[in-house]
Short mmCIF file of C-alpha atoms and ligand atoms in Angstrom, two decimals:
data_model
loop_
_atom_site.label_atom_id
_atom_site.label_comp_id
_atom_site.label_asym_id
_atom_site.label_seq_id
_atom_site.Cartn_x
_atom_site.Cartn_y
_atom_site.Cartn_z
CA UNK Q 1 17.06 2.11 20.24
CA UNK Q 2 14.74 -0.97 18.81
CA UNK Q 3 17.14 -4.39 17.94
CA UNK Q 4 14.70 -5.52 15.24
CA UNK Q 5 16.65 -8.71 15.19
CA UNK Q 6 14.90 -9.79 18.28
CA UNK Q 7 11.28 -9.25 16.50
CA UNK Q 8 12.61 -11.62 13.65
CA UNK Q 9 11.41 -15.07 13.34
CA UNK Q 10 13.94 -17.69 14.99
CA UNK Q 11 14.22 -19.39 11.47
CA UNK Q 12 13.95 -16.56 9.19
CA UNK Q 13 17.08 -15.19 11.01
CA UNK Q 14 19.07 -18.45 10.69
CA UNK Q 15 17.61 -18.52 7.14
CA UNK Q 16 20.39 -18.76 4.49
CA UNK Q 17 18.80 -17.10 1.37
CA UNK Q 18 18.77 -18.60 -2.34
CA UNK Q 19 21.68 -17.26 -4.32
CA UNK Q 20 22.35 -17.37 -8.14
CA UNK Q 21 25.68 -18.20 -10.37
CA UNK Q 22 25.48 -14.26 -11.25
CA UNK Q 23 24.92 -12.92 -7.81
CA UNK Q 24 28.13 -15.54 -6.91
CA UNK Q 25 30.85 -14.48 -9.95
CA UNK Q 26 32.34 -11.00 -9.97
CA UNK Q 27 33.40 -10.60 -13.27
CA UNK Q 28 31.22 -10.27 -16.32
CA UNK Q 29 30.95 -13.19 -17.86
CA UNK Q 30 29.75 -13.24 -21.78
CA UNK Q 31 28.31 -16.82 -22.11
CA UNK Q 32 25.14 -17.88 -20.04
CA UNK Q 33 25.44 -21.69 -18.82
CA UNK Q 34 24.49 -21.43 -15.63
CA UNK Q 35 20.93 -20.93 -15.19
CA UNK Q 36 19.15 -23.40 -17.55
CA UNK Q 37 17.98 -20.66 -20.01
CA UNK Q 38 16.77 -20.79 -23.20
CA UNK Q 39 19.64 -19.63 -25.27
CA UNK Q 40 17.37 -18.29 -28.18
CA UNK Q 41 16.56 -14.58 -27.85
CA UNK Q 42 13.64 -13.27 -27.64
CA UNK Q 43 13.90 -10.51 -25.12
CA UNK Q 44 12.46 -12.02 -22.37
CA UNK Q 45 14.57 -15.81 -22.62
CA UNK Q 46 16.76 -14.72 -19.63
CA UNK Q 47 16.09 -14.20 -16.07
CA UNK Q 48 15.82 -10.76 -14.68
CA UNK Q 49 17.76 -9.11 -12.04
CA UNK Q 50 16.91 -10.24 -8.46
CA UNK Q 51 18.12 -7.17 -7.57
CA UNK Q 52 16.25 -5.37 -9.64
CA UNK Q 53 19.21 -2.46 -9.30
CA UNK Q 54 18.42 -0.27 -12.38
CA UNK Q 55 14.78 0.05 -11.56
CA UNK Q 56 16.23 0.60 -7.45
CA UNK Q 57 18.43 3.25 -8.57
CA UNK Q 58 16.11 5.40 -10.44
CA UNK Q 59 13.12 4.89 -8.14
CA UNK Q 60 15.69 5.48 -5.14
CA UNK Q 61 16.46 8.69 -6.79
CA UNK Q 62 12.78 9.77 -7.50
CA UNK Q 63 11.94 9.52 -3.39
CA UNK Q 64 15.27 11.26 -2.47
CA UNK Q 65 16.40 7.36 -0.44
CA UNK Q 66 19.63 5.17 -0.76
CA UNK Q 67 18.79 2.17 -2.54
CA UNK Q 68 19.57 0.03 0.31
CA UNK Q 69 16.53 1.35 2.17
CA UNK Q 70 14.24 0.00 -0.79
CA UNK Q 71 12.28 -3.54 -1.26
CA UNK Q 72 10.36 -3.95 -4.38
CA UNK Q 73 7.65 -6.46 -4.61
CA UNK Q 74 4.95 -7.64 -6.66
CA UNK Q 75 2.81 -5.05 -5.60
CA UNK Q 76 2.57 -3.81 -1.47
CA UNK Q 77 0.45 -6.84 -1.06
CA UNK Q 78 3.44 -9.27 -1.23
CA UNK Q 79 5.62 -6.50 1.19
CA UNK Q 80 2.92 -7.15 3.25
CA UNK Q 81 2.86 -10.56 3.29
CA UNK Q 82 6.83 -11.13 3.49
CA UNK Q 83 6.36 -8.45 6.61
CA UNK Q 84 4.26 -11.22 8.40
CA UNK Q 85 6.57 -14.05 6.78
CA UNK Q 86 9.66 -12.21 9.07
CA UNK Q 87 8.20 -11.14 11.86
CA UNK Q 88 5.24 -13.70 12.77
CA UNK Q 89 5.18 -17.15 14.05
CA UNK Q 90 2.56 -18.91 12.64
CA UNK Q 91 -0.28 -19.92 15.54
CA UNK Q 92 1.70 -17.89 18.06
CA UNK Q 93 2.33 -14.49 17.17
CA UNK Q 94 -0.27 -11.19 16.46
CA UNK Q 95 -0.48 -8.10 14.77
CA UNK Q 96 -2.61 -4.86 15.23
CA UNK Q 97 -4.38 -2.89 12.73
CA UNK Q 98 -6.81 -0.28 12.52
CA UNK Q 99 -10.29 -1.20 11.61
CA UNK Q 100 -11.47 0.09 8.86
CA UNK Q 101 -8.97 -0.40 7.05
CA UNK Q 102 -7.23 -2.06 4.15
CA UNK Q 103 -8.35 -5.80 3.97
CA UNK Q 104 -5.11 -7.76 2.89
CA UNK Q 105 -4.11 -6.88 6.61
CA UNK Q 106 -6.03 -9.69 7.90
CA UNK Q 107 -6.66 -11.55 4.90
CA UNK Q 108 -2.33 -11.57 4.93
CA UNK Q 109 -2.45 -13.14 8.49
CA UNK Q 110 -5.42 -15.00 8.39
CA UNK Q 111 -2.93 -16.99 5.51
CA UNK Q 112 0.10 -17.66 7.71
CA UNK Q 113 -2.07 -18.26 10.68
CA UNK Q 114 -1.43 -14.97 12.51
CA UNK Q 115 -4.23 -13.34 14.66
CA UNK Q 116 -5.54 -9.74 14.56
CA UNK Q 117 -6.50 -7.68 16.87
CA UNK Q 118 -8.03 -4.95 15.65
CA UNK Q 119 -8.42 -1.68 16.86
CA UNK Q 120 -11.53 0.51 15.80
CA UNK Q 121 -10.97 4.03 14.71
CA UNK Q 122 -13.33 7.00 16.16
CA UNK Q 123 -16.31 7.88 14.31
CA UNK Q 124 -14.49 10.27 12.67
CA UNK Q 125 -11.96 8.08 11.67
CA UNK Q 126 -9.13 9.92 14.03
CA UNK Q 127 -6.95 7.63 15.77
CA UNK Q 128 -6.85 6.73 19.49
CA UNK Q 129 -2.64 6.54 20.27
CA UNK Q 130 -3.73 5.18 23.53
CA UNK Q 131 -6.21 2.33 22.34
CA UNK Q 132 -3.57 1.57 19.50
CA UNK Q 133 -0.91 0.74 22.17
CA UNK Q 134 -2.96 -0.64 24.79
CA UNK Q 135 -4.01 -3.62 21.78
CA UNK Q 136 -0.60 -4.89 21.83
CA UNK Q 137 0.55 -7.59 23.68
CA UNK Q 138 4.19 -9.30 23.98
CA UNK Q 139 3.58 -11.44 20.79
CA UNK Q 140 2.64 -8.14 19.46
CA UNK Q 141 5.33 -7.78 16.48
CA UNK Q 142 3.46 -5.59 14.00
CA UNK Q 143 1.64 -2.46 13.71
CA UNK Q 144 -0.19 -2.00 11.09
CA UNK Q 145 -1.38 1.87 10.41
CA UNK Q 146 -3.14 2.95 6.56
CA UNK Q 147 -2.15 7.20 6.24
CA UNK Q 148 -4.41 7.77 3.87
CA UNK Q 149 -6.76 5.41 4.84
CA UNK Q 150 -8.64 3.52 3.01
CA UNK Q 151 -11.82 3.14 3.23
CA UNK Q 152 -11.57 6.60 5.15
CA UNK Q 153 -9.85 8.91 3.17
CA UNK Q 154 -8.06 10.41 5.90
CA UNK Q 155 -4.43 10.73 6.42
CA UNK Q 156 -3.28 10.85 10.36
CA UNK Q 157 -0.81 13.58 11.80
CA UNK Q 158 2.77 12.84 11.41
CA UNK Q 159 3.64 13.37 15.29
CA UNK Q 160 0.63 10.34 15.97
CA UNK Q 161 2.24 8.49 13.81
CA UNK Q 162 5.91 9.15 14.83
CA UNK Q 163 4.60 8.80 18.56
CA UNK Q 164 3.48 5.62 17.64
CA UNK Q 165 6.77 4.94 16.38
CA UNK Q 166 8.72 5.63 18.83
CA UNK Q 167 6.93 4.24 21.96
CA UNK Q 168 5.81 1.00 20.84
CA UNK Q 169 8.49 -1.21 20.89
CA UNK Q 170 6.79 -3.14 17.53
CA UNK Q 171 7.60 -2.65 13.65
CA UNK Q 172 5.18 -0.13 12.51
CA UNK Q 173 4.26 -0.14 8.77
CA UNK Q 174 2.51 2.69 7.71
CA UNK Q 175 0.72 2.29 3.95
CA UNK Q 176 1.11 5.32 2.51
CA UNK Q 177 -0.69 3.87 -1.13
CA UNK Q 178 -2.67 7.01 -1.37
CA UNK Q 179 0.31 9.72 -0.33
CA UNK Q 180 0.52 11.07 -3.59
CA UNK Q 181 -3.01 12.74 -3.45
CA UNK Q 182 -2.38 13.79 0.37
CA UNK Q 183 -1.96 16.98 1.79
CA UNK Q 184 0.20 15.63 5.36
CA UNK Q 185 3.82 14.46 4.90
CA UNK Q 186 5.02 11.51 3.56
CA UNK Q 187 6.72 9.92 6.85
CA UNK Q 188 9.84 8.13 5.07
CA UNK Q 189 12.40 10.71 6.02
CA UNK Q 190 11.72 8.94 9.95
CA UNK Q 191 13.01 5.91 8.35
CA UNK Q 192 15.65 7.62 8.76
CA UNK Q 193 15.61 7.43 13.14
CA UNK Q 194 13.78 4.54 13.30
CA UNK Q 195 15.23 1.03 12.20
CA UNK Q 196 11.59 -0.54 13.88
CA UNK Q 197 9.02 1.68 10.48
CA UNK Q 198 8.56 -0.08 7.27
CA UNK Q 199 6.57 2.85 5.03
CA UNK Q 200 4.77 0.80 1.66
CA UNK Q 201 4.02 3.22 -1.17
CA UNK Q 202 2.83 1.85 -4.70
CA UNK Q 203 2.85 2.42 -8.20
CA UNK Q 204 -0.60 1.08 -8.30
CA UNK Q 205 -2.13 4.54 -7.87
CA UNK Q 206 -1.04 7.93 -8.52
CA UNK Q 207 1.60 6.02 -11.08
CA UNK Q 208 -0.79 4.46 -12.98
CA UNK Q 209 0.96 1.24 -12.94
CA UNK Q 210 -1.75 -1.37 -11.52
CA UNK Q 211 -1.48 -3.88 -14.10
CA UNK Q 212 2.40 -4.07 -14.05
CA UNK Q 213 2.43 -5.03 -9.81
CA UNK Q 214 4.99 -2.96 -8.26
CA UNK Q 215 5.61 -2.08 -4.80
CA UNK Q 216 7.97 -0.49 -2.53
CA UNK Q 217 8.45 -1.07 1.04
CA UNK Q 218 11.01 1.97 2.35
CA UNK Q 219 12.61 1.39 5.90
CA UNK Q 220 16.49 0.72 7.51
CA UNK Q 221 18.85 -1.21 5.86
CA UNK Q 222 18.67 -4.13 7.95
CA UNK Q 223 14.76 -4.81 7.60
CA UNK Q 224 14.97 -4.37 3.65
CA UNK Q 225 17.65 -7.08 3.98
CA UNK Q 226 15.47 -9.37 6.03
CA UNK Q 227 12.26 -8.89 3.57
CA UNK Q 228 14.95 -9.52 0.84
CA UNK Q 229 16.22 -12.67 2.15
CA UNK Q 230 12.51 -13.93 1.98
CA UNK Q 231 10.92 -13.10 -1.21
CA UNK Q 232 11.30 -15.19 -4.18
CA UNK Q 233 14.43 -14.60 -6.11
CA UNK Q 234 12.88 -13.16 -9.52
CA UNK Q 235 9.64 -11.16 -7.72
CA UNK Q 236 9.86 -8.65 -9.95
CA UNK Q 237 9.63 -10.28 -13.39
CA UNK Q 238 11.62 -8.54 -16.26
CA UNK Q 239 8.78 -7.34 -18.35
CA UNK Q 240 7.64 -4.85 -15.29
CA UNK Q 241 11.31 -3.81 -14.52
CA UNK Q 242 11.67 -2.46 -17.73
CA UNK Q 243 8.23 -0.92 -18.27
CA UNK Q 244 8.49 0.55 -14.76
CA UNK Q 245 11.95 2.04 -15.84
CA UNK Q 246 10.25 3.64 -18.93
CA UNK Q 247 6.97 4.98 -17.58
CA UNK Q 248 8.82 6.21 -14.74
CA UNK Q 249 10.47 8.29 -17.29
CA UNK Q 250 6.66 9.95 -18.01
CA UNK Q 251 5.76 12.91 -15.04
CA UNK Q 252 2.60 12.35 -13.25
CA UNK Q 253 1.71 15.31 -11.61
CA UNK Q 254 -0.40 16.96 -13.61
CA UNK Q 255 -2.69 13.94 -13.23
CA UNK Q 256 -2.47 13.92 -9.53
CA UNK Q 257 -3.62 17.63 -9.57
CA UNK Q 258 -6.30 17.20 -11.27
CA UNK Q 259 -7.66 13.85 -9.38
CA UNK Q 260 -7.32 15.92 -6.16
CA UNK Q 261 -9.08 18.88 -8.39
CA UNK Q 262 -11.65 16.51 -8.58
CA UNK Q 263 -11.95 14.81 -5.68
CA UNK Q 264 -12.81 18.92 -3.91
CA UNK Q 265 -15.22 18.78 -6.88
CA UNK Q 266 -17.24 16.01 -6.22
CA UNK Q 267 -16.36 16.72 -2.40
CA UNK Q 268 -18.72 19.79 -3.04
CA UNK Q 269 -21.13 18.76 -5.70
CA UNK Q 270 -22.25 15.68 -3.75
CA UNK Q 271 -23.48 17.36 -0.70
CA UNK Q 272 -26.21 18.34 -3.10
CA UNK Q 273 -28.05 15.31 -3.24
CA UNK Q 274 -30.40 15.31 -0.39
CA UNK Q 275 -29.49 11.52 -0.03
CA UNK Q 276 -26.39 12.53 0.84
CA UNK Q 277 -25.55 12.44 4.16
CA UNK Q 278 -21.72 12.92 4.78
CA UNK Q 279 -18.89 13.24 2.46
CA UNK Q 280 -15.79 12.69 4.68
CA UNK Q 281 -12.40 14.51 4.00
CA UNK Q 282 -9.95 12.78 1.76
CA UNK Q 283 -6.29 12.81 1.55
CA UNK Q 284 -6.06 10.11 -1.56
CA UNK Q 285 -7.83 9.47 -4.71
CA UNK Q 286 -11.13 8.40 -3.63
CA UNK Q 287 -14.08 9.56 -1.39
CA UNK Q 288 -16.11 8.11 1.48
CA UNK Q 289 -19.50 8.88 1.40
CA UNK Q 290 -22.38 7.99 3.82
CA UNK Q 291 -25.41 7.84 1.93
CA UNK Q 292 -29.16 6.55 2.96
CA UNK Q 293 -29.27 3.53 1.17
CA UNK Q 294 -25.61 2.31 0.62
CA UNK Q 295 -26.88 -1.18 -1.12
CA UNK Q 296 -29.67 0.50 -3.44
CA UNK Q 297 -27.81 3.34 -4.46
CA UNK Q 298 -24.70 0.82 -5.79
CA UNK Q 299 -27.18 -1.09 -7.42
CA UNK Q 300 -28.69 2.20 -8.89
CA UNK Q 301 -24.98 2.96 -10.43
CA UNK Q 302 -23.97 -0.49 -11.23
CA UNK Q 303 -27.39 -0.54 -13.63
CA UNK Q 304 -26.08 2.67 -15.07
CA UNK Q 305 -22.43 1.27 -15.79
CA UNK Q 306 -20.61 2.76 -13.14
CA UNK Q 307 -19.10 0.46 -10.46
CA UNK Q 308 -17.63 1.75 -7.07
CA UNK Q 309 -16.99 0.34 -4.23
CA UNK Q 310 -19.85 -0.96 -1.08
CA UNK Q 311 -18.40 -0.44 2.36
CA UNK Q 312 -21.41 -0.70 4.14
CA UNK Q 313 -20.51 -3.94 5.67
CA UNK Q 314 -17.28 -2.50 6.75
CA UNK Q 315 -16.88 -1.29 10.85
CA UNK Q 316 -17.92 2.33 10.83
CA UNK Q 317 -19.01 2.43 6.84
CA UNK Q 318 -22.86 1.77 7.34
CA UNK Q 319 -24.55 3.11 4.25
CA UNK Q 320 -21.26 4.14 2.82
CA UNK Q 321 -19.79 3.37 -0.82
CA UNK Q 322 -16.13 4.63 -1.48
CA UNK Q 323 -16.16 6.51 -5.03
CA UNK Q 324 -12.70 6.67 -6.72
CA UNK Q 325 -12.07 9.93 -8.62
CA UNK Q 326 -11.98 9.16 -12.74
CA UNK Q 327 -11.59 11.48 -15.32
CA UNK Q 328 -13.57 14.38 -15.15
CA UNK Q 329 -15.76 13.04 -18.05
CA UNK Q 330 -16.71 9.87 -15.84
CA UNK Q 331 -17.44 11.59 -12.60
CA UNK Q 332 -19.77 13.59 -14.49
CA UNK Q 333 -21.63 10.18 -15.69
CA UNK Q 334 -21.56 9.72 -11.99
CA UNK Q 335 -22.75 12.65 -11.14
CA UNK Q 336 -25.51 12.55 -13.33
CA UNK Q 337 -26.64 8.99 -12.61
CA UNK Q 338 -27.14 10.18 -9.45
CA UNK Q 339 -29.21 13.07 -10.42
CA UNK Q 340 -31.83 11.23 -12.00
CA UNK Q 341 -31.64 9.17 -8.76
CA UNK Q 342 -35.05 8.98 -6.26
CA UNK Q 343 -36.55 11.71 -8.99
N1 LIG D 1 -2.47 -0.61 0.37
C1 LIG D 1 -3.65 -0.02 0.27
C2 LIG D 1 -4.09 0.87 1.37
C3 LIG D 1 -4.47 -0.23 -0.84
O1 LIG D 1 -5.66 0.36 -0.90
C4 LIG D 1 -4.01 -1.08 -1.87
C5 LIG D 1 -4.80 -1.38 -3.10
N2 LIG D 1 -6.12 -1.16 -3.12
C6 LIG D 1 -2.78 -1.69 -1.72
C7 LIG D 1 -2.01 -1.43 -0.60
C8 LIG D 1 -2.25 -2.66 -2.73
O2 LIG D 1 -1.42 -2.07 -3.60
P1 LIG D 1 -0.60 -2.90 -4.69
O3 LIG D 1 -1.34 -2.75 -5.97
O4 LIG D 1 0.74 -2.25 -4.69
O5 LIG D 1 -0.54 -4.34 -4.23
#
């Protein structure tokens, strides 16, 4: 089995991590001189748990884990970004990614000066196992895979990405933002038999959370401990802990069947439009579609007040814009923007 202590960063694991007065008592102490606090309430005067071990406990309990198999950060980006902080030596080490594919990736590495090499996805945005493996090299330390992926939409098959897994010798973090809206597998229960995948999920999406920043990176024991060690103390500020802990409390799926509802909807309504040229399968909340003038036609919706996103610059994405399913009521003002479109 994979020692992911030897993928670690020589300094990051001789690191010895900030620790508080609270985190360094064992009793309970009643009076609050050790921090530098404001001693005037106002709900938010103290500092919030580093451990964040309410909100851990209850979101531990929503994905069936054990607490000590869950990071929060301030949103996936920053689990990404701790993830290169670990594993990467700045100017020396690389990681791998799929291309398309999410864009903090790179933009991540590019910061702590950590090349890419990227591997391009088929035209139908399958993955090559082969090509994926053949991209790494010994300073190879991270894998990075997007199931869903966005911009694609499509989720790959759990036994790629277990195969993947399991020969490459690397961490492998899968971004499973979109799994929520996705008919294949979440793959955290092979956290379970493999110490070397990191799996990031957010509350950005199907948990309508966005604003509040909240992300989870689930994977063994001993690489939540190293991304823990790393992050700043209070990353998850008190305001979101307890708002998380509350709207966690509120069931979302209802909403998530009716964005996939509508995601088949528009799936099968935009075919219609004879500028239309391919609406690719989706396994998350938005859709990739290849139309014939990617540029004009996001003009066209931008003048009528609907935004979405331009991926024609992207590898792969010529002349596509990825749509994210709204309401009903809004993809019907999409819907009929684009009717009176090239009439
Ligand atoms: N991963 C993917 C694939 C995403 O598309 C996004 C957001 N667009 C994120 C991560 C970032 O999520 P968060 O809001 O948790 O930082």
């Amino acid at each position: 089995m994979i020692d992911i202590l030897e993928l670690v960063r020589p300094n990051i694991a001789a690191l010895c991590p900030y620790s508080t007065a609270r985190d360094e008592c064992s009793s309970n102490p009643e009076v609050f001189l050790d921090a530098n606090e404001s001693p005037y309430p106002n709900s938010w005067n103290r500092y919030p748990d580093p451990h964040q071990k309410a909100l851990k406990a209850r979101i531990a309990e929503l994905k069936g884990i054990k607490p000590e198999n869950l990071f929060l950060g301030n949103g996936s980006d920053e689990a990404i970004d701790l993830l290169m902080r670990v594993f990467c030596v700045p100017g020396k080490d690389n990681i791998v990614a799929i291309s398309p594919s999410y864009g903090m990736y790179s933009v991540a590495a590019a910061t702590n000066d950590v090349s890419v090499r990227e591997v391009l996805l088929r035209d139908d945005f399958s993955l090559d196992t082969e090509a994926l493996l053949a991209a790494c090299d010994s300073l190879t330390k991270l894998i990075f895979l997007c199931s869903p992926n966005n911009p694609s939409g499509n989720a790959f098959p759990l036994e790629q990405i277990e195969e993947i897994v399991s020969r490459s010798g690397r961490i492998v973090v899968v971004d499973e933002a979109y799994i929520d809206f996705s008919s294949v597998p979440s793959v955290v229960p092979l956290t379970d038999k493999y110490p070397n995948l990191a799996v990031l999920q957010t509350m950005s999406k199907a948990r309508g959370m966005a604003s509040l920043r909240l992300g989870l990176a689930i994977a063994h024991e001993s690489l939540v401990r190293l991304m823990s060690m790393v992050k700043y103390p209070y990353n998850i500020n008190g305001a979101t802990q307890a708002l998380a802990l509350d709207l966690l409390r509120m069931p979302v799926e209802d909403q998530v069947r009716e964005i996939v509802s509508e995601r088949e909807r528009l799936a099968r309504e935009l075919p219609r439009f004879s500028f239309v040229h391919k609406v690719y399968p989706s396994d998350a909340n938005f859709l990739l579609v290849r139309v014939d003038d990617a540029d004009v036609l996001y003009a066209y919706l931008l003048e009528g007040g609907v935004i979405v996103r331009n991926r024609t610059r992207m590898p792969l994405c010529r002349d596509c814009l990825r749509i994210t399913v709204g309401l009903p009521s809004e993809n019907d003002r999409m819907l009929s923007i684009l009717d009176s479109y090239k009439r």
